[in-house]
Amino acid sequence: MRCWRPLSVLLALISSPALAQAGASPLASDADLSSAQSQPWKPCGRTASPLTDLAPGTEDPEQGRLVRGDRVLLFSSDDGVHGLEPWVSTGTGGHGTSLVVDVRPGPEGSEPAGLTPVGDRVFFVADDGVHGRELWVSDGTSRGTRLVKDIWPGEEGSFPRSLAESGGLLYFAAGDSEHGRELWRSDGTPEGTYLIEDLDPGPEGTSPYLMTRGGDGSLYFVSNFQGFFMRLMRTDGKSPAVELFRRSSEGGELEALTAVGNKLYFVSSTVHDDAMAELRVTSGGTPALVGSFHTIDELVAMGGRLYFSANGEDASAGEELWRSDGSRKGTQRVKDVWPGAEGSSPSALAVLGRRLFFSADDGAHGRELWVSDGTASGTLLFEDLVPGAGGSSPEGLTALQGHLFFSADTPGRGREPWGSGGTPGSTAPFDELAPGPDSSEPGGFERSGWDVFFLARDAAHGQRLWALPFRPAHECDADAR
């Protein structure tokens, strides 16, 4: 399965009233965005605009993290002067792109990571050079960016990780000298930031990770117990956490926690020669086994069911698209797209309305864009962008406001950004960012306000941030007048 190459900018999207109120059209207000949600949206043209060039010609090894927000793009990058620090952008409208605050003055940078929106603020982890790596919060302004709490006082730092939102609060793992790395929560204030539970009393800690909000409002996570067991846990943030499932830490993993309605699916896998991956499901009680697979990946929710890419227990059909309703009988392959043992290897699964789009190879058209309504007859080749066996290898499929954004590799153009309205004939490339056969390698598509932001490279600047105007159709028409 192909993956994005490392991105130079770590992104997250947040709502920032202070910045939005000062901006001019086309920066959308809360009322504009609220009233526009039910209206059809479209790209306003095919040309994306480069934003402020940050650290020209450099590559940051940290993979970008994308989170949807409302009007303002908050990201971290290195401008070559301040080191890696938090920045903000209003895209193609408003005030442009600027440094939010120099958390660690000087060229070393505070290296913000784990940006996670909670309400109208974003939490992140940074090192100001005094307190070590600790939890910070920002509303997108300099005055509203601050250290939340010095959990491990001094320069040591508590190194918060696995940040996740649930019920309007932030949950994360952090360490201190007394409890080790355990489960914490925060409302953004020092007094509202505290250890929830010392799951293994003493300084060892259980290092919770994979924080996932379930459909029942509970927080699910995995913890390690004395290096011997991995445990699936559930908590409401008030009562003691409950253990739902455990497995040996030797040669295995608990992974891919995915909420579907009031159910939570997860994978229990091994790394032995005869390794099998077990798909299990829970509604808050003891998890049930729904199927065993040679491989399982790309878990997504659609229409109350789980969809995923997997190679079945007998491996007779290779890796194909599967679905599950939480029962053994209702866990079945959707379609054998590439008949036989080869497998179409579905990847980049993205839900657009009531349909699932994905990249797959049927053995005749190469790797192209496919669509499924969850039935065998409704699983079809959607676009053959490169006719013949070559294939365009679509990647990074992202559904935004009724449209699909992705990258595709076509002859003479290389890998460039594409878009689709989800109907036949609506799929088309955007203007090339790296003209000719060179590739701009776009990735990280996300809407903020009235723009779609993404990362891409060109020969002159390397990797940088781009924005494509994307608005309700009548707003595009108004701009054209």
Tab-separated table of N, CA, C and O in Angstrom, residues 50 72 160-161 185 231 236 266 272 417:
chain	number	residue	atom	x	y	z
A	50	PRO	N	-0.285	29.551	-4.121
A	50	PRO	CA	0.709	29.276	-3.071
A	50	PRO	C	0.604	30.324	-1.978
A	50	PRO	O	0.363	31.501	-2.249
A	72	VAL	N	-9.992	29.203	10.137
A	72	VAL	CA	-8.585	29.579	10.189
A	72	VAL	C	-7.717	28.340	10.195
A	72	VAL	O	-8.019	27.368	10.885
A	160	PRO	N	3.448	14.958	26.682
A	160	PRO	CA	2.100	14.481	26.358
A	160	PRO	C	2.055	13.845	24.966
A	160	PRO	O	2.713	14.311	24.030
A	161	ARG	N	1.292	12.770	24.850
A	161	ARG	CA	1.134	12.068	23.580
A	161	ARG	C	-0.289	11.561	23.448
A	161	ARG	O	-1.065	11.573	24.389
A	185	ARG	N	-6.629	14.345	31.555
A	185	ARG	CA	-7.643	15.107	30.819
A	185	ARG	C	-7.427	16.588	31.069
A	185	ARG	O	-6.799	16.983	32.061
A	231	ARG	N	-4.109	-3.861	27.038
A	231	ARG	CA	-5.490	-3.929	27.486
A	231	ARG	C	-6.335	-2.869	26.788
A	231	ARG	O	-5.954	-1.705	26.732
A	236	ASP	N	-15.513	6.807	31.247
A	236	ASP	CA	-16.342	7.992	31.018
A	236	ASP	C	-15.653	9.245	31.537
A	236	ASP	O	-16.236	10.329	31.549
A	266	PHE	N	-12.062	-3.142	16.624
A	266	PHE	CA	-10.616	-3.061	16.745
A	266	PHE	C	-10.001	-4.356	16.212
A	266	PHE	O	-10.704	-5.354	15.989
A	272	HIS	N	3.601	-13.525	14.110
A	272	HIS	CA	4.202	-14.827	13.878
A	272	HIS	C	4.062	-15.218	12.404
A	272	HIS	O	3.319	-14.588	11.632
A	417	PRO	N	-2.836	17.416	-8.263
A	417	PRO	CA	-4.143	17.396	-7.588
A	417	PRO	C	-5.306	17.241	-8.568
A	417	PRO	O	-5.294	17.805	-9.663
